[in-house]
C-alpha positions in Angstrom: 10.1 -28.0 -8.3 7.3 -28.9 -10.7 9.5 -31.5 -12.3 10.4 -33.0 -9.0 6.8 -33.3 -7.9 5.9 -35.0 -11.2 8.7 -37.5 -10.6 7.4 -38.2 -7.1 3.9 -38.9 -8.5 5.3 -41.4 -11.1 7.4 -43.1 -8.4 4.4 -43.4 -6.0 2.2 -44.8 -8.8 4.8 -47.5 -9.6 5.0 -48.5 -6.0 1.2 -48.6 -5.8 1.0 -50.9 -8.8 3.7 -53.2 -7.2 1.8 -53.4 -3.9 -1.5 -54.2 -5.6 0.1 -56.9 -7.8 2.0 -58.5 -4.9 -0.9 -58.4 -2.5 1.3 -57.3 0.4 -0.5 -57.6 3.8 2.0 -55.8 6.0 0.9 -52.2 6.7 4.4 -50.7 6.6 4.9 -50.4 2.8 1.3 -49.2 2.5 1.9 -46.5 5.2 5.0 -45.4 3.2 3.0 -45.2 0.0 0.3 -43.2 1.8 2.9 -40.7 3.0 4.5 -40.5 -0.5 1.1 -39.8 -2.2 0.4 -37.0 0.3 3.5 -35.2 -1.0 2.4 -35.3 -4.6 0.0 -33.1 -6.5 -2.6 -35.9 -6.1 -2.5 -35.1 -2.4 -5.1 -36.1 0.1 -7.5 -37.8 -2.4 -4.8 -40.4 -3.3 -3.8 -40.8 0.3 -7.4 -41.6 1.2 -7.7 -44.2 -1.6 -4.5 -45.9 -0.3 -5.7 -45.9 3.3 -8.9 -47.6 2.2 -6.9 -50.3 0.4 -4.6 -51.2 3.4 -5.4 -54.8 4.3 -4.7 -54.4 8.0 -4.2 -50.7 9.0 -2.3 -50.2 12.2 -1.7 -47.2 14.5 1.0 -45.9 12.1 -1.5 -46.1 9.2 -3.9 -43.9 11.1 -1.1 -41.5 12.1 0.1 -41.2 8.5 -3.5 -40.5 7.3 -4.0 -37.9 10.0 -0.7 -36.2 9.1 -1.8 -36.1 5.4 -5.0 -34.3 6.4 -3.1 -31.7 8.5 -0.5 -31.1 5.7 -3.3 -30.6 3.2 -5.0 -28.0 5.5 -8.1 -30.2 5.9 -8.4 -29.4 9.6 -12.0 -30.1 10.2 -11.7 -33.5 8.5 -8.5 -34.1 10.5 -10.4 -33.5 13.8 -13.2 -35.9 12.7 -10.5 -38.5 11.9 -9.0 -37.9 15.4 -12.3 -38.6 17.1 -12.6 -41.8 15.1 -9.0 -42.7 16.1 -9.8 -41.9 19.8 -12.9 -44.2 19.6 -10.6 -47.0 18.3 -8.0 -46.4 20.9 -5.2 -45.4 18.5 -5.1 -41.6 19.2 -3.0 -42.0 22.4 0.5 -41.7 21.0 3.0 -38.9 20.5 2.7 -39.0 16.7 -1.1 -38.6 16.6 -1.0 -35.9 19.3 1.8 -34.0 17.5 -0.2 -33.8 14.3 -3.3 -32.8 16.2 -1.6 -30.1 18.1 -0.1 -28.8 14.8 -3.6 -28.7 13.3 -4.9 -26.7 16.2 -2.0 -24.3 16.0 -2.3 -23.8 12.2 -6.1 -23.2 12.4 -5.6 -21.0 15.6 -8.1 -23.1 17.6 -7.0 -23.0 21.3 -10.3 -24.7 22.4 -9.3 -27.9 20.5 -5.7 -27.4 21.8 -7.0 -27.4 25.4 -8.9 -30.6 24.8 -5.8 -32.2 23.3 -3.8 -31.0 26.4 -6.3 -32.9 28.6 -6.0 -36.0 26.5 -2.2 -35.8 26.7 -2.4 -35.6 30.5 -4.9 -38.5 30.6 -2.6 -40.6 28.5 0.6 -39.6 30.5 2.1 -38.0 27.4 2.2 -34.4 28.7 5.8 -34.8 29.9 7.0 -36.4 26.7 9.3 -33.9 25.0 7.7 -34.3 21.6 4.1 -34.0 22.7 5.0 -31.1 25.1 6.9 -29.2 22.4 3.9 -29.5 20.0 1.6 -28.4 22.8 3.8 -25.4 23.6 3.9 -24.4 19.9 0.1 -24.6 19.8 -0.4 -22.3 22.7 2.2 -19.9 21.4 0.7 -19.7 17.9 -2.8 -19.2 19.4 -1.5 -16.2 21.4 -1.8 -18.0 24.7 1.8 -17.0 25.9 1.1 -17.5 29.6 -0.1 -21.1 28.9 2.9 -21.7 26.6 5.2 -20.6 29.4 3.5 -22.9 31.9 4.0 -25.8 29.6 7.6 -24.8 29.0 8.4 -24.5 32.8 6.8 -27.8 33.5 8.7 -29.8 30.9 11.2 -32.2 32.6 13.1 -32.4 29.3 13.3 -29.7 26.6 14.6 -29.7 23.1 15.5 -26.9 20.6 12.0 -26.9 19.2 10.6 -26.0 22.7 13.0 -23.1 23.1 12.3 -21.8 19.6 8.6 -21.9 19.9 8.6 -19.8 23.1 11.1 -17.4 21.7 9.0 -16.9 18.6 5.8 -16.3 20.7 7.6 -13.6 22.7 8.8 -11.8 19.5 5.4 -12.0 17.8 3.7 -10.5 20.9 6.3 -7.6 21.0 8.1 -8.9 24.1 11.6 -8.6 22.7 13.4 -8.4 26.0 11.8 -11.6 27.3 12.7 -13.3 24.0 16.4 -12.2 24.3 16.5 -13.3 27.9 15.2 -16.7 26.9 17.7 -16.9 24.1 20.6 -16.3 26.5 19.1 -18.8 29.0 19.0 -21.3 26.1 22.7 -20.9 25.5 23.5 -21.2 29.2 21.6 -24.5 29.3 23.9 -25.8 26.6 21.5 -25.8 23.6 22.9 -24.7 20.3 20.7 -22.2 18.4 19.6 -23.4 14.9 18.1 -21.7 11.9 14.6 -21.6 13.5 16.0 -19.8 16.5 17.4 -16.9 14.5 14.4 -16.9 12.1 12.4 -16.2 15.2 14.7 -13.5 16.6 15.6 -11.5 13.5 12.0 -10.2 13.0 12.5 -8.4 16.3 15.0 -6.0 14.6 13.6 -2.7 13.4 15.0 0.7 12.5 15.9 1.5 16.1 17.7 -1.7 16.9 20.9 -1.6 15.0 22.9 -2.6 18.1 20.7 -5.6 18.6 21.2 -6.6 15.0 25.0 -6.4 15.3 24.8 -8.6 18.4 22.7 -11.2 16.7 25.0 -11.1 13.7 27.9 -11.9 16.1 25.9 -14.9 17.3 25.3 -16.0 13.7 29.0 -15.8 13.0 29.7 -17.8 16.2 27.4 -20.7 15.2 28.0 -20.3 11.4 29.1 -23.9 10.9 25.7 -25.2 12.1 23.6 -22.6 10.4 22.4 -22.7 6.8 21.8 -20.1 4.1 18.3 -19.2 5.5 19.8 -17.3 8.4 22.1 -15.3 6.3 19.3 -14.4 4.0 17.2 -13.3 7.0 20.1 -11.2 8.2 20.2 -9.3 5.0 16.5 -8.3 5.4 17.1 -7.5 9.1 20.0 -5.2 8.4 18.0 -3.5 5.7 15.3 -2.6 8.2 18.0 -1.0 10.3 19.1 1.1 7.3 22.6 -0.7 7.2 22.8 -1.2 3.5 26.6 -1.7 3.7 26.2 -4.6 6.0 23.5 -6.1 3.7 25.9 -5.9 0.9 28.8 -7.4 3.0 26.7 -10.4 3.9 25.4 -10.9 0.3 29.0 -10.7 -1.1 30.2 -13.1 1.6 27.7 -15.8 0.6 29.4 -16.0 -2.7 28.4 -18.7 -5.1 26.1 -20.3 -2.5 23.5 -17.6 -3.1 20.0 -18.8 -3.8 17.0 -16.9 -5.2 16.1 -15.8 -1.7 19.5 -14.2 -1.3 19.1 -12.2 -4.5 15.5 -11.2 -3.6 16.6 -10.1 -0.1 19.3 -7.8 -1.5 16.9 -6.4 -4.2 14.3 -5.9 -1.5 16.8 -3.9 0.6 17.4 -1.5 -2.2 13.7 -1.0 -3.0 12.8 -0.7 0.8 15.1 2.3 1.0 13.9 3.9 -2.3 17.2 3.4 -4.0 15.6 3.0 -7.4 18.6 3.3 -9.6 20.7 0.8 -7.5 17.7 -1.6 -7.5 17.4 -1.4 -11.3 21.2 -2.1 -11.7 21.0 -5.0 -9.3 18.0 -6.5 -11.1 19.9 -6.5 -14.4 22.9 -8.1 -12.6 20.4 -10.6 -11.0 19.2 -11.7 -14.5 22.7 -12.0 -15.8 24.6 -13.7 -13.0 22.2 -15.4 -10.6 21.3 -18.4 -12.8 18.0 -18.7 -10.9 14.4 -18.4 -12.2 12.9 -15.0 -11.1 9.8 -15.4 -9.0 6.9 -13.2 -8.0 8.9 -11.6 -5.1 11.6 -10.5 -7.6 9.1 -8.8 -9.9 6.9 -7.2 -7.2 10.1 -5.6 -5.8 11.4 -4.2 -9.1 8.0 -3.1 -10.3 7.6 -1.0 -7.2 10.6 1.2 -8.1 9.7 1.8 -11.8 9.8 5.6 -12.1 6.5 7.3 -12.8 7.9 9.3 -15.7 9.5 6.3 -17.5 6.7 4.1 -18.7 8.9 2.3 -21.2 10.9 0.6 -18.5 7.7 -0.5 -16.8 6.3 -1.9 -20.0 9.5 -3.9 -20.6 9.3 -5.4 -17.1 5.6 -6.2 -17.7 6.8 -8.2 -20.8 9.2 -10.1 -18.7 6.4 -10.9 -16.3 4.3 -12.4 -19.1 7.4 -14.3 -20.4 7.9 -15.9 -17.0 4.2 -16.9 -16.8 3.4 -14.7 -13.8 0.9 -12.3 -15.2 -2.0 -14.1 -13.5 -0.4 -14.1 -10.1 -2.3 -11.7 -7.8 0.6 -10.0 -6.0 2.4 -9.4 -9.4 -0.7 -8.1 -11.1 -1.4 -5.8 -8.1 2.1 -4.4 -8.4 1.6 -3.8 -12.2 -1.7 -2.1 -11.6 -0.1 0.2 -9.0 2.8 0.9 -11.4 0.5 1.9 -14.2 -1.6 4.1 -12.0 1.5 6.0 -10.9 2.3 7.0 -14.5 1.3 10.5 -15.3 -0.5 9.8 -18.6 -4.2 8.8 -18.3 -3.8 6.3 -21.1 -1.9 4.1 -18.6 -5.1 3.5 -16.7 -6.2 1.4 -19.7 -3.2 -0.8 -19.2 -3.9 -1.0 -15.4 -7.5 -2.1 -16.3 -6.2 -4.8 -18.6 -4.0 -6.1 -15.8 -7.1 -6.0 -13.5 -9.2 -7.9 -16.0 -6.5 -10.6 -16.4 -6.7 -11.5 -12.7 -8.5 -14.7 -11.9 -8.4 -13.9 -8.1 -9.0 -10.3 -7.4 -8.3 -9.3 -3.8 -9.0 -6.1 -1.9 -5.7 -4.6 -3.0 -6.6 -5.2 -6.7 -9.9 -3.3 -6.4 -8.4 -0.5 -4.2 -5.5 0.1 -6.5 -7.8 0.6 -9.5 -10.2 2.8 -7.6 -7.3 5.0 -6.2 -5.7 5.2 -9.7 -8.9 6.6 -11.2 -9.3 9.1 -8.3 -5.7 10.3 -8.4 -5.8 10.9 -12.1 -8.9 13.0 -11.8 -11.1 10.4 -13.5 -13.6 10.9 -10.8 -16.7 9.7 -12.7 -14.8 6.4 -13.6 -13.8 6.1 -10.0 -17.4 6.4 -8.7 -18.6 3.9 -11.4 -15.9 1.5 -10.2 -16.8 2.0 -6.6 -20.4 1.1 -7.5 -19.1 -2.0 -9.2 -17.3 -3.0 -6.1 -20.5 -2.8 -4.1 -22.4 -4.9 -6.7 -19.6 -7.5 -6.5 -19.9 -7.5 -2.7 -16.2 -6.5 -2.3 -15.4 -5.5 1.3 -15.0 -1.7 1.4 -12.2 -0.6 3.6 -10.8 2.8 4.6 -8.8 3.2 1.4 -11.8 2.6 -0.9 -14.0 5.0 1.1 -11.3 7.7 1.0 -10.9 7.5 -2.8 -14.7 7.5 -3.4 -15.2 10.6 -1.1 -12.4 12.5 -2.9 -14.0 11.7 -6.2 -17.4 13.0 -4.9 -15.6 16.2 -3.9 -14.0 16.6 -7.3 -17.4 16.2 -9.0 -19.3 18.2 -6.3 -21.8 15.3 -5.9 -22.9 16.0 -2.4 -25.9 13.7 -2.3 -23.8 10.6 -3.2 -21.1 11.8 -0.8 -23.7 11.8 2.0 -24.8 8.3 1.0 -21.2 7.1 1.2 -20.9 8.9 4.6 -23.9 6.8 5.8 -22.1 3.6 4.7 -19.0 4.7 6.5 -20.9 5.1 9.8 -22.5 1.7 9.3 -19.1 0.1 8.6 -17.5 1.7 11.7 -14.9 3.7 9.8 -16.1 7.2 10.8 -13.2 7.7 13.3 -10.5 6.4 10.9 -8.0 9.2 10.2 -7.9 8.6 6.4 -11.7 8.4 6.1 -12.4 11.4 8.4 -9.8 13.4 6.4 -11.6 12.6 3.2 -15.0 13.5 4.7 -13.6 16.8 5.9 -12.1 17.4 2.4 -15.4 16.6 0.7 -17.6 18.8 2.9 -15.1 21.7 2.8 -14.9 21.6 -0.9 -18.6 21.7 -1.3 -18.7 24.7 1.2 -20.5 22.9 4.1 -17.9 23.7 6.8 -20.4 22.8 9.6 -20.5 19.2 8.4 -16.7 19.2 7.9 -16.3 20.4 11.5 -18.6 17.6 12.7 -16.6 15.0 10.9 -13.4 16.5 12.5 -14.9 16.2 15.9 -15.7 12.5 15.4 -12.2 11.8 14.1 -9.3 10.2 16.0 -7.2 13.4 16.6 -4.0 11.6 17.7 -2.4 12.1 14.3 -2.1 15.2 12.2 -4.2 13.9 9.3 -7.6 15.2 10.3 -6.2 18.4 11.7 -4.4 19.1 8.4 -7.6 18.5 6.4 -9.6 20.8 8.7 -7.0 23.5 8.4 -7.1 23.3 4.6 -10.9 23.5 4.6 -10.8 26.7 6.6 -7.9 28.1 4.6 -9.7 27.6 1.3 -12.6 29.6 2.6 -10.4 32.4 4.0 -10.9 31.6 7.7 -7.2 32.4 8.6 -7.8 33.0 12.3 -9.6 29.7 12.7 -6.6 28.0 11.1 -4.3 29.7 13.5 -6.5 28.6 16.4 -6.4 24.9 15.2 -2.6 25.1 14.8 -2.1 26.5 18.3 -4.4 23.7 19.6 -2.3 21.1 17.9 0.8 22.5 19.5 -0.9 22.6 22.9 -2.1 19.0 22.6 1.3 17.9 21.3 -0.1 16.5 18.1 2.9 15.8 15.8 3.3 18.5 13.2 4.4 17.6 9.7 5.1 19.4 6.4 1.4 19.3 5.4 0.4 21.2 8.5 2.6 24.1 7.5 1.3 24.0 3.9 -2.2 24.5 5.3 -1.0 27.3 7.6 0.8 29.2 4.8 -2.1 28.7 2.4 -4.4 30.3 5.0 -2.1 33.3 5.2 -2.0 33.5 1.4 -5.8 33.5 0.9 -6.3 36.0 3.7 -3.5 38.4 2.5 -1.5 37.9 5.8 1.9 38.3 4.2 3.9 39.2 7.3 2.4 36.3 9.3 3.1 33.9 6.4 6.7 35.1 6.1 7.2 34.6 9.9 6.0 31.0 9.5 8.3 30.3 6.6 11.3 31.6 8.7 10.3 29.7 11.9 9.4 26.3 10.4 12.8 24.7 10.7 14.3 26.7 13.6 11.3 26.6 15.9 9.3 23.5 14.9 12.0 21.3 13.3 10.2 20.9 10.0 12.4 21.5 7.0 11.1 23.5 4.1 10.0 21.5 1.1 9.1 22.4 -2.5 5.4 22.9 -1.6 6.2 25.3 1.2 8.1 27.5 -1.2 5.3 27.3 -3.8 2.8 28.4 -1.1 5.1 31.3 -0.1 5.4 32.4 -3.7 1.6 32.2 -4.1 1.3 34.4 -1.0 3.6 37.1 -2.3 2.1 36.8 -5.8 -1.4 37.4 -4.6 -0.2 40.4 -2.6 1.5 41.8 -5.7 5.0 41.5 -4.2 6.6 39.8 -7.2 10.1 40.9 -6.2 9.8 39.1 -2.9 8.5 36.0 -4.7 11.4 36.0 -7.0 13.8 36.5 -4.1 12.3 33.5 -2.4 12.9 31.3 -5.5 16.5 32.5 -5.6 17.0 31.5 -2.0 15.8 27.9 -2.4 18.5 25.3 -1.5 17.4 23.1 -4.4 16.2 23.6 -8.0 12.7 24.9 -8.2 10.3 22.6 -10.0 7.6 23.4 -12.6 4.9 23.9 -9.9 7.0 26.8 -8.3 7.6 28.5 -11.7 3.9 28.1 -12.7 2.8 29.7 -9.5 4.9 32.8 -10.2 3.8 32.9 -13.8 0.2 33.0 -12.7 1.0 35.9 -10.4 2.7 37.7 -13.2 -0.4 37.4 -15.4 -2.6 38.8 -12.6 -0.4 41.8 -12.1 0.7 42.3 -15.8 4.4 41.9 -15.2 5.4 40.8 -18.7 9.1 41.1 -18.2 9.2 38.8 -15.3 6.7 36.5 -17.0 9.0 36.0 -20.0 11.9 35.1 -17.7 9.7 32.6 -15.7 8.3 31.1 -18.9 11.8 30.4 -20.2 12.5 28.3 -17.1 9.1 26.5 -17.5 9.7 25.7 -21.2 13.0 24.0 -20.2 11.5 22.1 -17.2 8.3 21.0 -18.9 8.3 21.8 -22.6 5.1 19.9 -23.2 3.0 21.6 -20.5 0.2 23.4 -22.4 -0.6 25.7 -19.5 2.6 27.7 -19.9 1.8 28.5 -23.6 -1.9 29.3 -22.8 -0.9 31.8 -20.0 1.7 33.5 -22.1 -0.7 33.8 -25.0 -3.3 35.2 -22.8 -0.9 37.8 -21.4 0.3 38.9 -24.9 -3.4 39.2 -25.9 -4.2 41.4 -22.9 -1.3 43.7 -23.8 -2.1 43.6 -27.5 1.3 42.1 -28.3 -0.1 40.2 -31.3 3.2 39.2 -32.9 4.5 37.7 -29.7 1.2 35.9 -29.2 1.4 34.5 -32.7 4.9 33.1 -32.0 3.7 31.3 -28.8 0.7 29.8 -30.6 3.0 28.7 -33.5 5.4 27.0 -31.1 2.4 25.3 -29.4 1.1 24.1 -32.7 4.5 22.8 -33.8 4.8 20.7 -30.7 1.4 19.2 -31.1 -0.1 20.9 -28.1 -3.6 22.3 -27.6 -5.5 23.9 -24.8 -7.3 21.3 -22.7 -10.9 22.5 -22.3 -12.2 22.9 -18.8 -15.1 20.8 -17.5 -18.0 21.7 -15.2 -20.3 19.3 -13.3 -23.7 19.7 -11.7 -25.8 17.2 -9.8 -29.5 17.4 -10.5 -31.9 14.8 -9.0 -29.0 12.4 -8.1 -27.6 12.5 -11.7 -24.3 14.1 -12.6 -24.3 16.3 -15.8 -20.9 17.3 -17.2 -20.1 20.1 -19.7 -17.1 21.7 -21.4 -16.6 24.8 -23.5 -19.1 25.0 -26.5 -20.3 21.5 -25.6 -23.3 20.3 -27.6 -23.4 16.6 -26.7 -25.9 16.8 -23.9 -29.3 15.2 -24.7 -31.1 18.4 -23.5 -28.8 20.7 -25.3 -31.6 22.9 -26.9 -33.3 23.6 -23.6 -30.0 24.5 -22.0 -29.0 26.9 -24.8 -32.5 28.4 -24.7 -32.2 29.2 -21.0 -28.6 30.5 -21.6 -29.9 32.9 -24.2 -32.4 34.2 -21.8 -29.7 34.7 -19.1 -27.6 36.6 -21.6 -30.5 38.8 -22.5 -31.2 39.6 -18.8 -27.5 40.3 -18.2 -27.4 42.6 -21.2 -30.5 44.4 -19.9 -28.9 45.0 -16.5 -25.7 46.4 -18.1 -27.6 48.8 -20.4 -30.1 50.4 -18.0 -30.7 51.4 -14.4 -31.6 48.8 -11.8 -35.2 49.9 -11.4 -35.8 49.9 -15.2 -34.3 46.4 -15.5 -36.6 45.1 -12.7 -39.6 46.7 -14.3 -38.7 45.1 -17.7 -38.2 41.7 -16.2 -41.5 41.9 -14.3 -43.5 43.0 -17.4 -41.8 40.2 -19.4 -42.9 37.7 -16.8 
C-alpha cells in the first residue's frame, strides 16, 4: 500500500510538470490532477496548490476541490468552500451536494444537513436519486431515522445505496425487525443486495440470533456470484458471535486460496473471542506459515490477548515479532502488550509494561488505565497511587476504571484521607452511582472499618446489578455481621437482582466468619439446585475455610474429596492454614505434599510447615523443610505495614531501619515494651501507679 501511494505521488508530479510546461488552459486535465493529488500522501495541500494554478476553473474544478476537503476530513474548511461556491452559483449540482451531505454525515452535523436539504429543494435536486440518497445517508448517520425514512418514502426513484443506508440506520439503532422487513421489501422490488447490504445486516447478529445468521448465510449463498470476499469475512465474524465455530471454519475453508488478511484475522478473532487460547496459538502459527500476508495490528492484538498469564516466554516472543513488524508504537498493539504484561504473575513484568507505556507516542485512556490497574492488581498500591496522581497532573480524563483501581489501592494502604479526596472527585465527576465505582467505595470504607460510609455509598449506587450488593455483603461478612448479610441476600432475591457466583462467596464467607457452619453447609448444598449457580473453586475454598475455622477438619477434607474437579493451590493452602491452627500435623503433611506438587515455588507452604514443626518441637523435620526451601532459592517474604500520618504514608517491614525517624520510633517501641512487661509482671493497680509516677 505504501509503495502504491508513492507510485501515485510520482505519477501525479509528472503529470503536473507536463501541464505546467504545455500551458494547458482546459480545466479537465487540471481537475484530474487535483483529484490524483488528493489521493497521495501530499493530500489537500497539493490539491489546493493545483486548484490555485487552474487557468479557468469550472464547476467540476470546485466539485473536485470540495471532494478533496471532505476526503481529508477538513470539514469546516469544506463548509467555508461550499459557501463560496454557493455565492458563485456553482453549488447547485448533484456532485457538490453529494460531497456536502457526506461531510455533514461524517461530522454528525444534522443542522448543516437540514440547510443542505433546503438548498436541494430550492434547486429542484431533492428528487434526484444521487442527491436524495446522500441526503438519506446523512440523516441516517446523524441518528435522524424518522427524517431518513421520510426522504426514502418520498424518493420517486431509489438505488441500492438508498436501501442500504436506511437498513444500516435501523440496525445501528437496534431496530432489527424493521431492517429485515426493509431487506425483504428491497428484494421484492427487484433490487439485488450487494456487499454493503450484508455489511449493514450482519452486525445485527448476536449470540441469541443463530437462526437469523443461518438465514442471512442462505441469502449470501444465493447472491454469491455478485458478492465479494468482504461479505464472507463478515460472515465469519457474525457466526463467531453466535458461538458457531464450526460454521466459521467451514466458511474460512471454503474461501480457499482467495483468503486475504481480513479472512485470517476474522478466524483468529473467532478463536480468541471464545477463549480458545490453544487453538488460537496454533492458528496464528499456521497464519504465519501459510497466509503469505503481512500481519497487522489486528493480528497482534488478537493473539496477544490470549497469551497465558503463566507463560511469559511466549508473550515475550510475540512482543519481539511486534517490534520486527514495526508495530511497537501503534497504540492498540502497545495497549494489548501492556495488558499482557500486567496479567503475568511476576511483579517484574510491570517493568516491561512500563517500558511499553513509555514507548507510546499517543497514549489514550486505555493505556493509562491498563498501567494503573496493573499496579493495583499486583499489590503495588503505592505505585498505583503515584501513577494516579501523574494522570491528574497530565490532565488525563479519569473514568470509572481509573477511580476503581485508585480506591482499591487506597484500601490496601489504608489511606482513608486520600480515599475521601478521591471520593470527592468521583462525586464531582458524576460517577458516584456507577456500579464499579460504588463497589470500590464500599470496599474501601469496609476495609477501613467505616461501615456507615460503606452503607451510604451502597445506598447511592445503582442496585440493578449484583456488583454493589456483593461488595456490601463482603464488607459486612468481614466484620462478622452475618445476619445483615443474610438480610441483604434475601432483599436481592425479593428484588430479583441477578445472583452470581460472587454473591454466594460473600454469603459463605459471612457464615465462616460468624461460625454458622450448618447454615453455610445448607447454602453450599442449595446453590445449584435452588438458585441455579454452579459451585466454583472459590466456593469450595470458602466452605473449607468455614469447616477449618470450626475445627471440623474431617468435613473439610471430605468436601475436597467430593469436588468434581482437581483442587487448586488456594484450596489446599486454606486447609493447611486450618491444620496449623488446630495442630493436626498428620493431615498437614498430606496437604503439604499436594501443595508442593501444585506450586513447588510457593514460599508460604514451607513457612507454614516450618512454623508447625517448631510449635511441636519437631526440629529435625523443621530443618528438612528449611533445607528444601534454601535449595530451591526461596525465602520468606517479609510482611509490610502502612500507616497514614498527616496525609503521608509510612511503610515498615520486619526489623526495618530505613525510616528517616527510625531512632524516635525504636525509642517509643522500647517504652511500649517496658509498659507491656510491667503489666505482665504485676497487678493492674500496681502497673497504673507505676505508670502515673513515671509520668
